[in-house]
Coordinates of C-alpha atoms and ligand atoms in Angstrom, one line a residue:
M1 CA 114.1 81.9 125.7
K2 CA 110.7 80.1 124.4
V3 CA 107.3 80.7 125.7
N4 CA 104.3 78.7 124.0
D5 CA 106.9 77.7 121.2
I6 CA 107.3 81.7 120.5
H7 CA 110.9 82.7 120.7
Y8 CA 111.0 86.2 123.0
L9 CA 113.7 88.4 124.1
T10 CA 113.4 90.0 127.4
I11 CA 113.7 93.5 126.4
R12 CA 113.7 94.9 122.6
M13 CA 113.6 98.2 121.1
E14 CA 112.0 98.7 117.9
G15 CA 110.6 102.2 116.4
S16 CA 110.2 104.7 119.4
S17 CA 109.7 101.9 122.2
V18 CA 111.2 99.8 124.2
F19 CA 109.1 96.4 124.7
M20 CA 110.0 94.0 127.7
V21 CA 108.6 91.3 129.8
E22 CA 106.6 93.0 132.4
Q23 CA 108.2 90.6 134.9
N24 CA 106.4 92.4 137.9
K25 CA 103.0 89.9 136.5
L26 CA 105.0 86.8 136.7
P27 CA 105.0 83.8 136.7
F28 CA 101.2 84.5 137.1
E29 CA 101.3 86.4 133.8
F30 CA 103.2 86.5 131.0
S31 CA 102.8 90.2 129.2
I32 CA 105.1 93.0 127.4
F33 CA 105.0 96.1 129.0
E34 CA 105.7 99.1 126.3
A35 CA 107.9 102.4 127.0
K36 CA 107.0 104.8 124.7
T37 CA 109.3 107.3 126.9
Y38 CA 112.8 107.3 127.8
K39 CA 110.8 108.4 131.2
D40 CA 108.9 105.5 130.6
T41 CA 111.7 103.1 130.4
C42 CA 113.1 104.9 133.5
I43 CA 109.7 103.6 135.6
A44 CA 110.2 100.2 134.6
I45 CA 113.6 100.0 135.5
S46 CA 112.9 101.5 138.7
T47 CA 109.7 99.7 139.5
M48 CA 111.5 96.0 138.4
I49 CA 109.3 95.7 135.7
T50 CA 112.4 95.0 134.0
R51 CA 115.3 93.5 136.5
G52 CA 118.7 91.7 136.4
A53 CA 121.6 93.7 136.0
G54 CA 121.6 92.4 131.8
A55 CA 118.0 93.6 131.2
I56 CA 118.8 96.3 133.2
G57 CA 121.6 97.7 131.0
A58 CA 119.9 96.9 128.2
A59 CA 117.3 98.9 129.6
G60 CA 119.3 101.4 130.0
G61 CA 121.0 101.8 126.7
F62 CA 117.7 102.0 124.9
A63 CA 116.1 104.9 127.6
M64 CA 119.5 107.2 126.2
A65 CA 118.4 105.9 122.8
Q66 CA 114.9 107.3 123.2
A67 CA 116.3 110.4 124.5
F68 CA 118.5 110.9 121.5
L69 CA 115.1 110.3 119.3
E70 CA 113.0 112.5 121.9
N71 CA 115.1 115.4 120.8
D72 CA 116.3 114.9 117.7
P73 CA 117.7 118.3 116.4
F74 CA 116.2 116.9 112.5
G75 CA 112.7 115.3 114.0
F76 CA 113.7 112.1 113.2
A77 CA 116.6 109.4 113.1
Q78 CA 116.4 107.5 110.0
G79 CA 114.9 104.5 109.7
S80 CA 113.9 104.7 113.1
H81 CA 110.8 106.0 113.2
G82 CA 108.2 108.6 111.8
V83 CA 108.4 112.0 112.9
G84 CA 104.7 112.2 113.9
E85 CA 105.8 110.1 116.6
V86 CA 108.8 112.5 118.0
P87 CA 108.2 115.4 120.7
R88 CA 109.3 118.1 119.4
A89 CA 110.2 121.6 121.0
E90 CA 107.9 124.0 120.6
S91 CA 110.0 125.8 117.8
G92 CA 109.9 122.8 116.0
V93 CA 113.6 122.1 116.1
P94 CA 115.3 122.3 119.4
R95 CA 118.4 124.7 119.9
A96 CA 121.7 122.8 120.4
E97 CA 121.9 123.8 123.9
S98 CA 118.5 122.6 124.7
R99 CA 119.1 119.5 123.2
G100 CA 122.8 119.5 124.9
S101 CA 120.9 120.0 128.2
F102 CA 117.9 117.8 128.4
L103 CA 120.6 114.4 127.1
Q104 CA 122.6 115.5 130.1
Q105 CA 119.2 115.6 132.4
A106 CA 118.3 112.1 130.3
R107 CA 121.1 111.0 131.2
D108 CA 121.2 111.6 134.9
D109 CA 117.2 110.2 135.2
I110 CA 118.4 106.9 133.9
R111 CA 121.5 106.6 135.7
S112 CA 119.2 107.1 138.6
T113 CA 116.9 104.6 138.2
R114 CA 119.0 102.2 140.2
P115 CA 122.7 102.2 141.9
T116 CA 124.3 98.9 141.8
A117 CA 124.6 97.3 138.6
Q118 CA 127.4 98.5 136.6
N119 CA 125.3 97.2 133.3
L120 CA 123.1 99.9 134.0
F121 CA 126.1 102.7 134.1
Y122 CA 128.4 100.8 130.9
A123 CA 125.4 101.2 128.2
I124 CA 124.4 104.5 128.9
D125 CA 127.9 105.8 128.6
R126 CA 128.2 104.2 125.2
V127 CA 125.3 104.5 123.9
Y128 CA 125.7 108.5 125.0
E129 CA 129.4 109.2 124.1
A130 CA 127.8 107.3 120.3
G131 CA 124.7 109.8 120.2
V132 CA 127.4 112.9 120.9
K133 CA 129.5 111.7 118.1
N134 CA 127.7 111.0 115.4
G135 CA 124.1 111.7 116.1
T136 CA 120.5 109.9 116.5
N137 CA 120.8 107.0 114.5
A138 CA 124.3 106.3 116.0
A139 CA 123.1 106.0 119.7
V140 CA 119.8 103.8 118.4
E141 CA 122.2 101.5 116.8
E142 CA 124.8 101.2 120.0
A143 CA 122.0 100.5 121.8
Q144 CA 121.3 97.7 119.7
K145 CA 124.9 96.7 119.5
I146 CA 125.0 96.4 123.4
A147 CA 121.8 94.5 123.3
A148 CA 122.9 92.1 120.9
E149 CA 126.4 91.4 122.7
N150 CA 124.3 90.9 125.7
V151 CA 122.8 88.0 123.9
E152 CA 125.9 86.9 122.8
E153 CA 127.5 87.3 125.9
G154 CA 125.1 84.8 128.0
R155 CA 125.6 82.2 125.4
T156 CA 128.8 82.1 125.6
I157 CA 129.2 82.1 130.0
G158 CA 126.3 79.2 129.3
T159 CA 129.0 77.3 127.3
Y160 CA 131.9 77.9 129.5
G161 CA 130.0 76.6 132.5
R162 CA 128.0 73.9 131.2
E163 CA 131.6 71.9 131.5
L164 CA 131.0 72.4 135.3
I165 CA 127.6 70.6 135.5
K166 CA 127.8 66.6 135.4
D167 CA 124.8 64.1 135.4
G168 CA 123.8 64.1 138.6
M169 CA 124.7 67.0 140.5
K170 CA 122.6 69.2 142.8
V171 CA 123.1 72.9 141.7
M172 CA 121.7 75.2 143.9
T173 CA 121.3 79.0 142.6
H174 CA 120.1 82.3 144.0
C175 CA 117.7 85.2 143.0
N176 CA 116.8 85.4 138.9
A177 CA 120.7 85.3 136.7
G178 CA 118.4 83.6 134.1
W179 CA 116.8 85.1 130.6
L180 CA 114.9 87.6 132.6
G181 CA 117.4 89.2 134.0
F182 CA 119.0 89.4 130.7
V183 CA 118.3 90.0 126.8
D184 CA 118.1 85.7 126.3
Y185 CA 119.9 83.5 127.8
G186 CA 120.7 85.0 131.2
T187 CA 124.4 84.0 133.3
A188 CA 124.1 81.5 136.3
V189 CA 121.0 80.9 134.7
S190 CA 122.1 80.0 130.9
V191 CA 124.7 77.2 132.3
I192 CA 122.0 75.5 133.8
H193 CA 119.9 75.8 130.3
L194 CA 123.1 74.8 128.3
A195 CA 124.0 72.2 130.6
H196 CA 120.3 70.4 130.4
E197 CA 119.6 70.9 126.5
Q198 CA 123.2 68.8 126.6
G199 CA 120.8 66.1 128.0
K200 CA 122.8 66.4 131.3
K201 CA 120.3 64.9 134.1
F202 CA 120.8 67.0 137.0
F203 CA 118.5 68.7 139.9
V204 CA 118.2 72.7 140.4
W205 CA 117.6 74.5 144.1
A206 CA 116.6 77.8 143.6
D207 CA 116.7 80.0 146.5
E208 CA 113.4 81.6 147.0
T209 CA 115.5 85.3 147.3
R210 CA 113.4 87.0 149.7
P211 CA 112.0 89.9 149.9
R212 CA 110.5 90.1 146.4
S213 CA 110.8 86.0 145.7
Q214 CA 113.0 86.6 142.1
G215 CA 114.0 82.9 142.8
A216 CA 110.5 81.6 143.8
R217 CA 108.9 83.7 140.7
L218 CA 111.4 83.9 138.0
T219 CA 113.8 81.6 138.2
A220 CA 111.2 78.9 139.3
W221 CA 108.6 80.3 136.2
E222 CA 112.0 79.8 133.8
L223 CA 113.1 76.2 134.9
V224 CA 108.9 74.6 134.7
N225 CA 109.2 76.5 131.0
A226 CA 112.1 74.7 130.4
G227 CA 111.6 71.6 131.7
I228 CA 114.4 71.7 134.2
D229 CA 114.0 69.1 137.3
H230 CA 114.1 72.0 140.3
A231 CA 112.6 72.4 143.6
I232 CA 111.9 75.9 145.8
V233 CA 114.8 76.8 148.7
P234 CA 113.3 78.4 151.6
D235 CA 115.9 81.4 151.8
N236 CA 116.6 79.9 155.6
A237 CA 117.3 76.4 154.4
G238 CA 120.7 76.4 152.3
A239 CA 122.6 76.0 155.2
W240 CA 120.4 72.5 155.9
L241 CA 120.7 71.1 152.5
M242 CA 124.9 71.8 152.4
E243 CA 125.0 70.2 155.8
K244 CA 123.3 67.4 154.3
G245 CA 125.5 66.8 151.2
D246 CA 122.7 67.8 149.4
V247 CA 123.8 70.5 147.1
D248 CA 127.3 70.4 144.6
M249 CA 127.7 73.0 143.2
I250 CA 126.0 76.8 143.4
I251 CA 125.9 79.3 140.4
V252 CA 124.9 82.9 141.5
G253 CA 125.0 86.2 138.9
A254 CA 126.2 89.5 139.5
D255 CA 125.0 93.2 139.6
R256 CA 128.4 94.4 139.9
I257 CA 132.6 93.1 140.0
A258 CA 135.1 95.0 141.3
A259 CA 138.7 94.6 140.3
N260 CA 139.7 92.2 142.7
G261 CA 136.6 89.8 142.0
D262 CA 134.4 90.8 145.4
T263 CA 130.9 90.6 143.9
A264 CA 127.3 92.4 144.1
N265 CA 124.7 90.3 143.9
K266 CA 121.6 89.7 145.3
I267 CA 121.3 89.9 148.9
G268 CA 121.7 86.7 150.8
T269 CA 124.1 85.8 148.4
F270 CA 127.4 86.1 150.8
E271 CA 125.6 84.4 153.7
K272 CA 125.3 81.2 151.3
A273 CA 128.7 81.8 149.8
I274 CA 130.1 81.5 153.4
V275 CA 128.1 78.1 154.1
A276 CA 129.4 76.9 150.8
K277 CA 133.2 77.2 152.2
R278 CA 132.3 75.5 155.2
F279 CA 131.6 72.5 153.9
N280 CA 133.8 73.4 150.5
I281 CA 131.3 73.4 148.0
P282 CA 132.3 75.1 144.7
F283 CA 130.6 78.8 144.5
Y284 CA 131.0 80.0 141.2
V285 CA 129.6 83.8 140.3
A286 CA 128.4 83.9 136.1
A287 CA 128.8 87.4 134.7
P288 CA 130.1 89.1 131.7
F289 CA 133.5 91.7 131.5
S290 CA 130.2 94.3 131.1
T291 CA 129.6 93.3 135.0
F292 CA 132.9 94.7 135.9
D293 CA 133.9 97.8 137.1
M294 CA 137.8 97.7 136.9
S295 CA 137.6 101.8 138.2
I296 CA 137.2 100.4 141.6
P297 CA 139.8 97.8 143.6
D298 CA 137.5 96.4 145.7
G299 CA 133.7 95.3 147.1
S300 CA 133.9 98.2 149.5
H301 CA 133.5 101.0 147.0
I302 CA 130.0 99.3 145.5
P303 CA 126.8 101.5 146.3
I304 CA 124.0 99.6 147.7
E305 CA 120.8 100.0 146.0
Q306 CA 118.1 100.1 149.6
R307 CA 114.5 99.6 148.5
S308 CA 111.3 100.5 150.0
E309 CA 110.3 98.8 153.1
D310 CA 106.7 97.4 152.0
E311 CA 108.5 95.3 149.8
V312 CA 109.7 93.5 153.0
H313 CA 105.8 93.8 154.6
Y314 CA 103.3 93.2 151.3
Q315 CA 103.6 90.1 149.1
T316 CA 101.3 89.7 145.9
G317 CA 99.8 86.7 144.4
P318 CA 96.8 85.3 143.1
D319 CA 93.4 83.8 145.3
S320 CA 92.4 80.7 144.2
K321 CA 89.9 82.1 141.7
G322 CA 93.0 83.9 140.2
L323 CA 92.2 87.3 141.6
M324 CA 95.2 89.2 142.6
H325 CA 95.9 90.5 146.0
T326 CA 98.3 92.4 147.8
I327 CA 99.0 91.3 151.7
R328 CA 100.5 91.9 154.9
V329 CA 103.7 89.4 156.2
S330 CA 104.6 91.1 158.4
A331 CA 103.4 92.6 162.2
P332 CA 101.5 96.0 161.2
G333 CA 103.5 99.3 163.2
S334 CA 106.8 97.2 162.4
K335 CA 109.8 98.9 160.3
A336 CA 111.9 96.8 158.0
I337 CA 114.7 97.4 155.9
N338 CA 115.2 96.3 152.7
P339 CA 119.2 96.2 151.4
A340 CA 118.9 94.4 147.9
F341 CA 122.1 93.4 147.8
D342 CA 125.4 92.3 149.4
V343 CA 129.1 92.1 148.6
T344 CA 130.5 88.6 148.7
P345 CA 134.5 88.9 149.1
A346 CA 135.9 87.0 146.5
E347 CA 138.2 84.9 149.1
L348 CA 134.5 82.9 149.0
I349 CA 134.0 82.2 145.1
T350 CA 135.5 79.2 143.5
G351 CA 135.7 81.1 139.8
I352 CA 134.1 84.0 137.7
I353 CA 132.1 82.3 134.4
T354 CA 133.2 85.1 132.1
D355 CA 132.4 86.0 128.4
K356 CA 136.0 84.9 128.0
G357 CA 136.6 82.0 130.0
I358 CA 136.8 80.9 133.6
V359 CA 138.6 83.6 135.6
K360 CA 139.8 83.2 139.5
P361 CA 138.8 86.1 141.5
E362 CA 142.4 87.9 141.6
T363 CA 143.3 90.8 140.5
N364 CA 146.1 90.2 137.9
A365 CA 143.7 87.2 137.0
I366 CA 140.9 89.4 136.3
A367 CA 143.0 92.2 134.1
A368 CA 144.6 90.0 132.2
L369 CA 141.8 88.4 131.0
F370 CA 139.8 92.0 130.7
N371 CA 142.5 93.0 128.7
R372 CA 143.0 90.1 125.8
K373 CA 141.1 91.0 122.9
Ligands
MRU1 O1 117.1 93.1 142.2 P1 117.4 92.2 140.4 O2 116.3 91.6 141.2 O3 117.4 93.3 139.2 O4 118.8 92.0 141.2 C1 119.3 90.9 139.9 C2 120.3 90.0 140.6 O5 120.9 90.2 142.0 C3 120.7 88.8 139.9 O6 121.4 87.6 140.5 C4 121.9 89.4 139.1 O7 121.4 90.8 138.7 C5 122.4 88.9 138.2 S1 121.1 88.4 136.4 C6 122.0 89.1 135.2

């Protein structure tokens, strides 16, 4: 995506550092965060400096590659970075068994950053296996390959999905499944970006997505940046809009899709899908095959992240002079719950826009597409 005419990727690895768009500061400040070690990258994932299933996946792969670099028996990986940048064991060359346990610990640390997005586990496993088999350079190459695939997946999903958008439509999306949630393009919002690039005239409803407001802060920022006509919708106004006939289609992303098509996505997605069914509004999920977890038969097996109640109690933003403040927006003394995702049953989903085409959310159809080369 271009910001002020410069093309940025949401996340990239250069040398032994991972660079990512600092999403906690958007939409008020556009800046890049540098994670120098795998532990820095873990913190960036869990504090949501980088977020969204695809970006989390790329970050997890890069973090695993950083761990290989940080404990390389030769002190460096060819062409990746200089010797001086690599933290070494006291002896200078780590023993094989300490390298093994370091890498396993790193893998566990990265896996424990966020529990729901399947892309995280997919990427960590690929990089870990490549590195264990073929060494540090192979781990770095695999992580870069996953990030490059992620760009291509987003572009392909957008190309399939944009055919669903017609002139004059009003399209609703929830959370941020855009460029910021991926390495580039996104999933649901890639469909919107690419339909806009075709010159189609349509309107986007961006759900606010409390408590972290990914829709109001991130999707809206992307749409402003791309010049796409839109408005932010309070989370509880969806049914009112749909009843009035003001929503023609809903497209959302996904964090994990079970073999039968049940889909975990940002909390509130399930509610939108129920209301869409009530008013016969097509409800699409957009996600690449790296988001599918074919090892689980249905959505009841998907772990749902519980985040801090402070995200419900407090909001951060600038005052009229641009100074940032965090203020309490709920009754002092009240408790809150903060489940980050919910699972939309396959029966409420019209179709899943994947990087291999649009598929019905049914076990056989998904398996057939999954196995297609
Ligand atoms: O908690 P987040 O912001 O990481 O959640 C993101 C979402 O739920 C997105 O809709 C989903 O990851 C799809 S983005 C590729």
